[in-house]
CSV table of C-alpha atoms in Angstrom, one decimal:
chain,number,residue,atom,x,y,z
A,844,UNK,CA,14.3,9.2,-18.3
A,845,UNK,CA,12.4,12.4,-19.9
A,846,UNK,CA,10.5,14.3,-17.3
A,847,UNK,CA,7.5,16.5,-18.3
A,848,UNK,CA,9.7,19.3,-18.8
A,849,UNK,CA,11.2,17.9,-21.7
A,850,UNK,CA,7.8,17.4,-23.3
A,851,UNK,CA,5.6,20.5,-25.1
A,852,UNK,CA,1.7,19.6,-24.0
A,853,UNK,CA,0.1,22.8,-24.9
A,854,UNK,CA,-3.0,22.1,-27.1
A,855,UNK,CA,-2.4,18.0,-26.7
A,856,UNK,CA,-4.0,15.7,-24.8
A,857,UNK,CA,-1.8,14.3,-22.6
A,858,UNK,CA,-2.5,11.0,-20.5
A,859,UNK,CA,-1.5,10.8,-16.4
A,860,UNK,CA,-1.0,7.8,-15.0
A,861,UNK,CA,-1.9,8.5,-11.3
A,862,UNK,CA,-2.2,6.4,-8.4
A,863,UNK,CA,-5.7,7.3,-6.6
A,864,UNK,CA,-6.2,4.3,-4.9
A,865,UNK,CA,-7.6,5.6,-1.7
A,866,UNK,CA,-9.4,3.7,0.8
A,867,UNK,CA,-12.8,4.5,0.9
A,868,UNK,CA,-16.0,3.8,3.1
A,869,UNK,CA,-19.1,4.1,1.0
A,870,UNK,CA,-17.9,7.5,-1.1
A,871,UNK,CA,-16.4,8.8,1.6
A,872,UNK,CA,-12.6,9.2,1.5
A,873,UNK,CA,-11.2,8.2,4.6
A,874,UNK,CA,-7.6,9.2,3.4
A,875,UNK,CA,-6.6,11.4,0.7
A,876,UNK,CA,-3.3,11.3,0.3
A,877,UNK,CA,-2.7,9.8,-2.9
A,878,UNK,CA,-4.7,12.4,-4.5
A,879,UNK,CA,-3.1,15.1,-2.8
A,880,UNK,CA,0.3,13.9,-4.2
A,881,UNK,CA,-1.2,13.6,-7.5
A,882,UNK,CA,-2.1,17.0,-7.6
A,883,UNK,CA,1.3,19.2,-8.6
A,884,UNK,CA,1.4,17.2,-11.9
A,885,UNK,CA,-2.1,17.5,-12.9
A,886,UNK,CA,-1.8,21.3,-12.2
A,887,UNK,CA,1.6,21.6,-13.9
A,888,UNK,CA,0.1,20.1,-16.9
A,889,UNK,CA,-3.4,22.0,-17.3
A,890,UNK,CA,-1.1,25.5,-16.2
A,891,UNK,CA,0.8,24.5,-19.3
A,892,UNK,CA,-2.2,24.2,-21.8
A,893,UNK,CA,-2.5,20.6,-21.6
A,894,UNK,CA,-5.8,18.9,-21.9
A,895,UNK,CA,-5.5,16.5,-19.4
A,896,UNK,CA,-7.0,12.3,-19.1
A,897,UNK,CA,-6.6,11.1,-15.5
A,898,UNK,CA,-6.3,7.4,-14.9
A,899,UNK,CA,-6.2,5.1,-12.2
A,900,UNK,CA,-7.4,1.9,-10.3
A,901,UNK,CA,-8.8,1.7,-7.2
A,902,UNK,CA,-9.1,-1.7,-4.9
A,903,UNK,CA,-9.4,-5.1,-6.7
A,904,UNK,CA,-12.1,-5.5,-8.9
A,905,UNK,CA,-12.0,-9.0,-11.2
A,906,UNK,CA,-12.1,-7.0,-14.7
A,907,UNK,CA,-15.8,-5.9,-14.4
A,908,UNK,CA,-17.4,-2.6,-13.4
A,909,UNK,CA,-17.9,-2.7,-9.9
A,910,UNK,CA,-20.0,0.2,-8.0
A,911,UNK,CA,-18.2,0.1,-4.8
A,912,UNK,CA,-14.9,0.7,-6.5
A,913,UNK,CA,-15.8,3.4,-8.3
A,914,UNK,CA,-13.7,6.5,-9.0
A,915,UNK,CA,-16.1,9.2,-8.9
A,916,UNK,CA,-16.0,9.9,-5.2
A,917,UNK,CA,-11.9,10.5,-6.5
A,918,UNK,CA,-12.9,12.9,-9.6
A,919,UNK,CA,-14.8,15.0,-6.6
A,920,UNK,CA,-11.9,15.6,-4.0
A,921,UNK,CA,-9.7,15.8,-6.9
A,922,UNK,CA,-11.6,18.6,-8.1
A,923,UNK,CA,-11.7,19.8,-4.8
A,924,UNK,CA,-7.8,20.0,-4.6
A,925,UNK,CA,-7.2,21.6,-8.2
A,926,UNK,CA,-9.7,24.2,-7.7
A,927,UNK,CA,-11.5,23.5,-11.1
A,928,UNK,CA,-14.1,21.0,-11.4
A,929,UNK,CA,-13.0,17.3,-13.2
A,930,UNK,CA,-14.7,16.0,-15.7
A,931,UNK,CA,-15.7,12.4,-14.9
A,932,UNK,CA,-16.0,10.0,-17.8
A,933,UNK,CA,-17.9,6.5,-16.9
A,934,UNK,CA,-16.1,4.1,-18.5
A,935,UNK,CA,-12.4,3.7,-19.5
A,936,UNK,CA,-12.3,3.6,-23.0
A,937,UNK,CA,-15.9,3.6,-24.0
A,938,UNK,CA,-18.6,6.5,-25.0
A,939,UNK,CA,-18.4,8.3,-22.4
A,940,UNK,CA,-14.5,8.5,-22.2
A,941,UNK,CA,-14.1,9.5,-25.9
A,942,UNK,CA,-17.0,12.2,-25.4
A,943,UNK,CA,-15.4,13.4,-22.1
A,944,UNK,CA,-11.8,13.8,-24.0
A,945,UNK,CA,-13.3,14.7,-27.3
A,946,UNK,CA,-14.6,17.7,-24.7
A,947,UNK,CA,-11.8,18.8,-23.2
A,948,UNK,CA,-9.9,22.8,-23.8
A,949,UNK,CA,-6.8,24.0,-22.4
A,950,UNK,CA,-6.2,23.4,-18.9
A,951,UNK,CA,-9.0,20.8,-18.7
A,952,UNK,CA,-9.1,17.8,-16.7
A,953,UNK,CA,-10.9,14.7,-16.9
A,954,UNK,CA,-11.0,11.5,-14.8
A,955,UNK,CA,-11.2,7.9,-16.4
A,956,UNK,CA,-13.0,5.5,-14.8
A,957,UNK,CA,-11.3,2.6,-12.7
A,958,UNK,CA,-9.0,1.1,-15.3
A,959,UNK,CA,-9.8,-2.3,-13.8
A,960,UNK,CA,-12.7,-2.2,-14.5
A,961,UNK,CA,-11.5,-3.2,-18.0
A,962,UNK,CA,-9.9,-7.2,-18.0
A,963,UNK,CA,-7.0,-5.9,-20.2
A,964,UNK,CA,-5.6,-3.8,-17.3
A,965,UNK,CA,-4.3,-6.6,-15.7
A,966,UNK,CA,-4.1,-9.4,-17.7
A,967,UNK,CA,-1.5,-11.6,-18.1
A,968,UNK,CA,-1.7,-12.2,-21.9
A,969,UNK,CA,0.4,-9.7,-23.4
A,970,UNK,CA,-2.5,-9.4,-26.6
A,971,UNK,CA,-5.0,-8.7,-24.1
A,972,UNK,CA,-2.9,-6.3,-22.3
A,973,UNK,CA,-1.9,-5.1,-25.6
A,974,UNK,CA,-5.6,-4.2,-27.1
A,975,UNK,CA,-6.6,-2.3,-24.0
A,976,UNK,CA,-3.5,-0.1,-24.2
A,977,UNK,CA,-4.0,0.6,-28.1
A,978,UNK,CA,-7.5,1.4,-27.0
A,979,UNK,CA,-6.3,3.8,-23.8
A,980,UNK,CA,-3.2,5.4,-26.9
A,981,UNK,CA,-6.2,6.9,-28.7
A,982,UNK,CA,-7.2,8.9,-26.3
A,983,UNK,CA,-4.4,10.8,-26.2
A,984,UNK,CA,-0.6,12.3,-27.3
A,985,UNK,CA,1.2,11.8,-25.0
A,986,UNK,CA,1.8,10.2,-21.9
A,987,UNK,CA,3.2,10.6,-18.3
A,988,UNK,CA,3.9,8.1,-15.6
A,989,UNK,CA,3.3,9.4,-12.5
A,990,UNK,CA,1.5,6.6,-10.1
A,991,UNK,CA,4.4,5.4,-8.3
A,992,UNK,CA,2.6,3.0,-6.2
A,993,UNK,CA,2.0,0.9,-9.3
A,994,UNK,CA,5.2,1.2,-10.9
A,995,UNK,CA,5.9,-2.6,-9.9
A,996,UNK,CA,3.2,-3.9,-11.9
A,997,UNK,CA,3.4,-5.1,-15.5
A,998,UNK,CA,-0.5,-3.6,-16.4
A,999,UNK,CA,-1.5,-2.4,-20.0
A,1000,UNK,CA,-1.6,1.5,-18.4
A,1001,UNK,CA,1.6,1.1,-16.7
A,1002,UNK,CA,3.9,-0.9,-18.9
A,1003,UNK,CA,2.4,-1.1,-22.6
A,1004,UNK,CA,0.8,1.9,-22.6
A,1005,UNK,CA,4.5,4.2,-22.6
A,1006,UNK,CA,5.3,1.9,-25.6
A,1007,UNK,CA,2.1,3.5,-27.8
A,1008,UNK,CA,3.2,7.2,-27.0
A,1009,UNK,CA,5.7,9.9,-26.5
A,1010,UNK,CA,6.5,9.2,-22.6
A,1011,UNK,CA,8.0,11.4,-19.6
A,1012,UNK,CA,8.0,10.8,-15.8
A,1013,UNK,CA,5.9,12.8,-13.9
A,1014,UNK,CA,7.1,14.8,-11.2
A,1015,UNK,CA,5.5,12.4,-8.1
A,1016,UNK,CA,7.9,9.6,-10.0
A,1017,UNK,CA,11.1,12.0,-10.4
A,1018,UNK,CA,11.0,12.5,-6.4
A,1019,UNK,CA,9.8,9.3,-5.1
A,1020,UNK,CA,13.1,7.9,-7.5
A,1021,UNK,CA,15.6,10.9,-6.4
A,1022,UNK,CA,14.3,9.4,-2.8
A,1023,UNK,CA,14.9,5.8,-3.6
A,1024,UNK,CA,18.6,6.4,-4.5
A,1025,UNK,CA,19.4,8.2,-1.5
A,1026,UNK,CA,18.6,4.8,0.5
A,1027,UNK,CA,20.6,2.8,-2.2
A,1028,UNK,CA,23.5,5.0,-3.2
A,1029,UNK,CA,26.1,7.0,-1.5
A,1030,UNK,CA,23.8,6.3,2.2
A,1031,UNK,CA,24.3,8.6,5.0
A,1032,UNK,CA,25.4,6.4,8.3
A,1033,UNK,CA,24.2,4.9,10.4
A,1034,UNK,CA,21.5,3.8,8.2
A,1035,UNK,CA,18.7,2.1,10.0
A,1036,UNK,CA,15.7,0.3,8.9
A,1037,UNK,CA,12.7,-0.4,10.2
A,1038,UNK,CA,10.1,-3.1,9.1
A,1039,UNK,CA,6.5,-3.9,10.3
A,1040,UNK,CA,3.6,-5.5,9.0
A,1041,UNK,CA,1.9,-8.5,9.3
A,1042,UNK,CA,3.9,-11.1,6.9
A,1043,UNK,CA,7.2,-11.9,7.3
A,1044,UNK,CA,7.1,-13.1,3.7
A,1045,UNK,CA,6.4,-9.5,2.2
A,1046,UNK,CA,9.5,-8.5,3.8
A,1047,UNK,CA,12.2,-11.8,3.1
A,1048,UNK,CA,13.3,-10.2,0.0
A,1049,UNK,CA,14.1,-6.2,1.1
A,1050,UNK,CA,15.2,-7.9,4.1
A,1051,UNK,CA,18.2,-9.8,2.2
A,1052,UNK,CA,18.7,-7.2,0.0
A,1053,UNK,CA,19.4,-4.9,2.8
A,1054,UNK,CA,21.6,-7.0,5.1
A,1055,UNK,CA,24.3,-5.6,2.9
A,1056,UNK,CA,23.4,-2.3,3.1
A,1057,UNK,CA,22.1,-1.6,6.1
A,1058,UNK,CA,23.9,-0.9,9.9
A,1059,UNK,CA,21.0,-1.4,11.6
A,1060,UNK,CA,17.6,-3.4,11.2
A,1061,UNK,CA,14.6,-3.0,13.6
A,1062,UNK,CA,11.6,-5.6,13.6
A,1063,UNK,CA,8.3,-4.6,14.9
A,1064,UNK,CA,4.6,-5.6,13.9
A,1065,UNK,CA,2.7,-9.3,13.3
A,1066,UNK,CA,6.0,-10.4,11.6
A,1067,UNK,CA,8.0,-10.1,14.9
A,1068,UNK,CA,6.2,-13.0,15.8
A,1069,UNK,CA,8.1,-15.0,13.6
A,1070,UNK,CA,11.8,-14.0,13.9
A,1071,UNK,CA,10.9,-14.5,18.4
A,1072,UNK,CA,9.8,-18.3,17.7
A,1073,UNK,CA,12.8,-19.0,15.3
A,1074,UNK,CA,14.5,-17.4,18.5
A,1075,UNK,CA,13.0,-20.3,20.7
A,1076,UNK,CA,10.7,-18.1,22.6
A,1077,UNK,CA,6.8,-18.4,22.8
A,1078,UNK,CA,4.5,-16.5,21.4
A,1079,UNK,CA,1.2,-17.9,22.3
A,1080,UNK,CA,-1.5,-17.2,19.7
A,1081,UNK,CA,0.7,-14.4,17.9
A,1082,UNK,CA,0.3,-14.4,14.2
A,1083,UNK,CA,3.1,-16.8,12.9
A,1084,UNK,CA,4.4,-17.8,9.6
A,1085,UNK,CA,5.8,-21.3,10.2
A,1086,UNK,CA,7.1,-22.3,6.9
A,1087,UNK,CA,9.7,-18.9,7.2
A,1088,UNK,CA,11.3,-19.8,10.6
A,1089,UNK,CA,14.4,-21.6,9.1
A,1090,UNK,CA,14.5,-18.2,6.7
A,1091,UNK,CA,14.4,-15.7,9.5
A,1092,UNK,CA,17.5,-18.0,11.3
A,1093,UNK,CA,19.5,-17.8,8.3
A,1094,UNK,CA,19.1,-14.0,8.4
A,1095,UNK,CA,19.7,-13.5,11.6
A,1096,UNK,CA,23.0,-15.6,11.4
A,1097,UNK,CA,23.9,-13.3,8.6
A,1098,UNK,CA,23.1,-10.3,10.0
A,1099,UNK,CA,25.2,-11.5,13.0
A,1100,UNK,CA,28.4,-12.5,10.5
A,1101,UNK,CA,27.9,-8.6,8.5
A,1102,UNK,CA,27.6,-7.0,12.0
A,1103,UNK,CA,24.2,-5.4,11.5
A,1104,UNK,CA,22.6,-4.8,14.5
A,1105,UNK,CA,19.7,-6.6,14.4
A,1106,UNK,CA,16.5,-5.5,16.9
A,1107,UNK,CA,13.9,-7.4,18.1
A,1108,UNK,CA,11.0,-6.2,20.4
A,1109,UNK,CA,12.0,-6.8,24.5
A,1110,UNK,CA,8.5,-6.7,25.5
A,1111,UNK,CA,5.2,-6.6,23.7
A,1112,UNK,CA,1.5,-5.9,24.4
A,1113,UNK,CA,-1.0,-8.7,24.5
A,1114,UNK,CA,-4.3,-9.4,24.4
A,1115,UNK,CA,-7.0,-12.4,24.3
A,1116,UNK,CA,-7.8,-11.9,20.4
A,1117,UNK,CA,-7.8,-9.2,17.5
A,1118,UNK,CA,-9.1,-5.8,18.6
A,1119,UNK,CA,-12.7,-5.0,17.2
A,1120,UNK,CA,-11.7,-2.4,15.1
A,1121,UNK,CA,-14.9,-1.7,14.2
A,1122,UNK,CA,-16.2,-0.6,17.9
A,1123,UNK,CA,-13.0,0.3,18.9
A,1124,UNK,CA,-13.9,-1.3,22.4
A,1125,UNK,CA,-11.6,-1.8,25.3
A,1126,UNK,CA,-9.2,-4.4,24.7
A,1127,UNK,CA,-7.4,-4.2,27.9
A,1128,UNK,CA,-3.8,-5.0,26.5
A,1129,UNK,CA,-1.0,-6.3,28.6
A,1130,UNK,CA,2.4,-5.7,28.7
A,1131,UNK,CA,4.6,-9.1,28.8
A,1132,UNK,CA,7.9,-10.1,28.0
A,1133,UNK,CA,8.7,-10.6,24.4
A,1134,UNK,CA,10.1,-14.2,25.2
A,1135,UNK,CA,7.4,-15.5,27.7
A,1136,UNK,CA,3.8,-14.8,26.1
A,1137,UNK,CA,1.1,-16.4,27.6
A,1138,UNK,CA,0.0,-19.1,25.4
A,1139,UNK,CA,-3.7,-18.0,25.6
A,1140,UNK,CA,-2.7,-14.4,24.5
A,1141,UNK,CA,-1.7,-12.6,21.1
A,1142,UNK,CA,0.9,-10.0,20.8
A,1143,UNK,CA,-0.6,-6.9,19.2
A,1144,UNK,CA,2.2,-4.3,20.0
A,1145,UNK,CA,5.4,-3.7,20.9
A,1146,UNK,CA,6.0,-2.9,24.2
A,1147,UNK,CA,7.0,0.6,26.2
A,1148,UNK,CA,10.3,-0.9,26.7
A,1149,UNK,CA,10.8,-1.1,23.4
A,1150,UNK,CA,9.5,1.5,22.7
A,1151,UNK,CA,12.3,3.6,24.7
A,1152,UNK,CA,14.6,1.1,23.1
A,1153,UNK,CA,13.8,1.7,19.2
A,1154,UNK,CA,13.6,5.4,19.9
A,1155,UNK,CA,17.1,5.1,21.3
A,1156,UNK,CA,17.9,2.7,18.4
A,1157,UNK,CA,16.9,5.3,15.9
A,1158,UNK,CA,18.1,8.8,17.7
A,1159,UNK,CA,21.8,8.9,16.3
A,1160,UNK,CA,21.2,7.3,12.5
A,1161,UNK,CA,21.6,9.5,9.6
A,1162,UNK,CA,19.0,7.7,7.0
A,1163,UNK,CA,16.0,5.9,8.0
A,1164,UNK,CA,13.6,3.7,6.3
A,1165,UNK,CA,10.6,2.8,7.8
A,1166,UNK,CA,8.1,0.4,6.9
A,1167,UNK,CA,4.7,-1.2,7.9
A,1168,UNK,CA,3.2,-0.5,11.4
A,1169,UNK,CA,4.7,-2.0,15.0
A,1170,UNK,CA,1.3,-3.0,16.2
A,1171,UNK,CA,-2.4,-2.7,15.1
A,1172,UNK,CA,-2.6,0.8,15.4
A,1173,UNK,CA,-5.8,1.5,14.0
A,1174,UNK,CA,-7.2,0.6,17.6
A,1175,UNK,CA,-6.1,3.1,20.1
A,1176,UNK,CA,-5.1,0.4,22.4
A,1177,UNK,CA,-2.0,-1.0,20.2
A,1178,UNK,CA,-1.0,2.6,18.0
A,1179,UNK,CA,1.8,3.3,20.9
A,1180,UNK,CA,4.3,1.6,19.3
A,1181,UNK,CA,3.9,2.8,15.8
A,1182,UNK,CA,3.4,6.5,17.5
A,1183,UNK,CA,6.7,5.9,18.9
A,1184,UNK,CA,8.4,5.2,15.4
A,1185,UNK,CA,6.9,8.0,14.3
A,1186,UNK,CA,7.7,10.7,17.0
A,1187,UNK,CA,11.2,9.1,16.4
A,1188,UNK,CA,11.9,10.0,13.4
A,1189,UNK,CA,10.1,13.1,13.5
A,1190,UNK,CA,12.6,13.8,16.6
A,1191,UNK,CA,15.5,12.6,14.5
A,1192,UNK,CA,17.5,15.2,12.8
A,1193,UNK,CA,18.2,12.2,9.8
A,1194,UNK,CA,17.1,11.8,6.3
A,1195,UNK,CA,13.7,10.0,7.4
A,1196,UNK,CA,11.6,8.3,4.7
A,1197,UNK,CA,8.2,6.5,5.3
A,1198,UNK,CA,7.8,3.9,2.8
A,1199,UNK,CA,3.8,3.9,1.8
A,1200,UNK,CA,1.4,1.7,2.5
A,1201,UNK,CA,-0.1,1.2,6.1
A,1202,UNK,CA,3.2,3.6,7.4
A,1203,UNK,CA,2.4,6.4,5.8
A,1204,UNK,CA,-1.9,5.7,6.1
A,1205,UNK,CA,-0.8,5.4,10.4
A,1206,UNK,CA,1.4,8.9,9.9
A,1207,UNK,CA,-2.2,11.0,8.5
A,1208,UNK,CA,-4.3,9.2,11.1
A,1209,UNK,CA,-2.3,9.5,13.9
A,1210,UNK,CA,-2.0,13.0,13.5
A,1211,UNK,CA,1.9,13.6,12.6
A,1212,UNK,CA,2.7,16.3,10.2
A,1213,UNK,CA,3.3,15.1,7.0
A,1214,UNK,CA,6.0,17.9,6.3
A,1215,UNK,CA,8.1,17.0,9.7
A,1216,UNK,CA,9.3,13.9,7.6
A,1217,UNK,CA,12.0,14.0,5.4
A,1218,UNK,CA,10.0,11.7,2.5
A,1219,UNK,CA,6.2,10.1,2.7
A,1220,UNK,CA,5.9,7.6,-0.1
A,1221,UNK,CA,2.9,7.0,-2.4
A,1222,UNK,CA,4.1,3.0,-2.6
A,1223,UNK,CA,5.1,0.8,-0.3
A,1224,UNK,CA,5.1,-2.5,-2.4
A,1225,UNK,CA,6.9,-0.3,-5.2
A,1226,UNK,CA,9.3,1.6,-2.8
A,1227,UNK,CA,10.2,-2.3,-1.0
A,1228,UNK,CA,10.9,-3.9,-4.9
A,1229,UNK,CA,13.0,-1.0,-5.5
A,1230,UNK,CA,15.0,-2.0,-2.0
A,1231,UNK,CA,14.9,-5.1,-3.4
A,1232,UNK,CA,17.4,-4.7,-6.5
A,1233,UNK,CA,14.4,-5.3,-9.1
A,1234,UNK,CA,13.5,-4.1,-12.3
A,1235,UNK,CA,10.0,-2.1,-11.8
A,1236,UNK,CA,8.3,-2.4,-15.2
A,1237,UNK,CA,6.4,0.8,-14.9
A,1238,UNK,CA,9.8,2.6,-14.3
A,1239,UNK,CA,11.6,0.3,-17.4
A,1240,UNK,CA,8.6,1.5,-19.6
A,1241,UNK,CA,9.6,4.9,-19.1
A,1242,UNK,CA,13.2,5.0,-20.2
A,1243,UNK,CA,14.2,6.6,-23.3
């Protein structure tokens, strides 16, 4: 796979592939750091001479401009970050994109509209996909992938596109992959994993995929909920995926066989129903043992015990993974135990990684330094398909 040091961009009009989706309320950002990891690439590029198109999506519009998902609030902060004001073109590959591009010098930047905002973006018809990339190759060069966090879809700017021009990984790609084979190849042990979230389901696959690899697996968040009821315990109104229990049994019988330690919450916090998270009011949470909630109540955390116990759980490994949240930790009443995971690994002296997503959104907004982790990932769904042993098409597109 080229990197864009193997490519000459001064004078050409070279394409990035970023991943700005940010969450946003209204136009304002509420967490930047997608942009921010964009940054070193664009600014590598434009330091070179390149005149560089910015693209991206941004929530989940259905294929239609949609105000609210706009990426102009993006082109702002983004300008904000490179020190030089971006260009924002309102469409993707309309008048306004070609005039923006047809605009730009050396060292230029513009930012494309949300690509999907255009139904070829993600379409499942390969001509449709097809058109919108030819469309997007005109605009430029050359191109470079650099969104990891949507390196595990197959979309026109992330798999076709490569095909239509001279391609390179971006730097954000190079590290997040150099990353990825440290948790796959040659692992430093003890290597322990943690996973929280709400589904179960999101997490079946990594979950096999890692009972070979791992010595140690650690279950917090809504999906706990599930592996204590295929336990036998009760979990009163806790979220609960039924249909995985007999899937969660067989994984813990084979985690038992392999001798990988696997580690359920001892205690967890409860409450009536889901915080307001909104208000942020009171929600008056209760700590209860992990196998006797009260069947009017819903765990929302993991407890202080287990707190103490995870910590403990994670103080000798020599890798860890981490992700999705222990509790609901955008309400101050149930961030403790994803605090704890975090102070954890910051406290660890192993090769910590964060893997995107909610994990590394609760790391910025619960105050953590970014830089006292050993890795922060742009994508969680990407970074747990990688775990998983599958092809990501966005990375396949950019092999030589």
């Amino acid at each position: 796979m080229k990197t864009i040091d193997d490519l000459q961009v001064a004078g050409k009009r070279v394409f990035v592939r970023a991943d700005l989706n940010v969450p946003l309320d209204g136009e304002t950002i509420t967490d930047d750091g997608r942009i921010r990891a964009a940054v070193p690439t664009i600014a590598k590029l434009t330091e070179s001479g390149a005149k560089v198109i910015v693209a991206s999506h941004l929530g989940r519009p259905k294929g239609a401009p949609e105000p609210r998902f706009s990426l102009a609030p993006v082109a702002r902060r983004l300008g904000e970050l490179l020190g030089n004001q971006v260009a924002f073109a309102t469409d993707t590959v309309g008048d306004s994109a070609r005039e923006a591009v047809a605009g730009l010098g050396e060292g230029d930047v513009v930012l494309l509209e949300n690509l999907r905002f255009n139904a070829g973006e993600t379409s499942k018809d390969d001509a449709e996909r097809g058109a919108f990339a030819d469309q997007l190759a005109g605009l430029a060069d050359l191109y470079v992938g650099d969104g990891f966090g949507a390196v595990h879809r197959k979309h026109a700017s992330v798999y076709d596109l490569p095909a239509r021009l001279p391609h390179a990984a971006g730097d954000l790609i190079a590290a997040e992959l150099n990353v990825l084979r440290q948790l796959t190849e040659d692992v430093k042990r003890p290597y322990a994993v943690v996973l929280g979230g709400a589904k179960v389901s999101d997490k079946l696959g990594v979950i096999d995929h890692l009972l070979e690899r791992a010595d140690r697996i650690l279950i917090g968040g809504g999906m706990a909920y599930t592996f204590l009821k295929a336990q036998g315990h009760e979990i009163g109104t806790s979220l609960l995926q039924d249909d995985q229990i007999e899937a969660v049994q067989e994984y813990l019988a084979r985690a038992k066989e392999r001798g990988v330690e696997f580690v359920l919450p001892v205690d967890v916090l409860v409450g009536p129903e889901f915080p307001d998270l909104k208000t942020k009011a009171p929600a008056h949470p209760q700590a209860v043992s992990a196998a006797q909630i009260p069947a009017d109540q819903m765990g929302l955390d993991i407890g202080p015990q287990t707190c103490e116990l995870y910590a403990s759980k994670l103080a000798d490994a020599a890798t860890v993974f981490w992700n999705g949240p222990m509790g609901v930790f955008e309400h101050p009443d149930f961030a403790e135990g994803t605090k704890a995971v975090a102070q954890a690994l910051v406290e660890s002296p192993a090769f910590t990684v964060v893997g995107g997503g909610d994990s590394a959104a609760a790391v910025r907004i619960l105050g953590f330094d970014e830089n006292a982790f050993g890795h922060i990932s742009t994508g969680g769904g990407a970074s747990l398909e990688y775990l998983e042993g599958k092809t990501l098409p966005g990375l396949a597109a950019l092999e030589d």
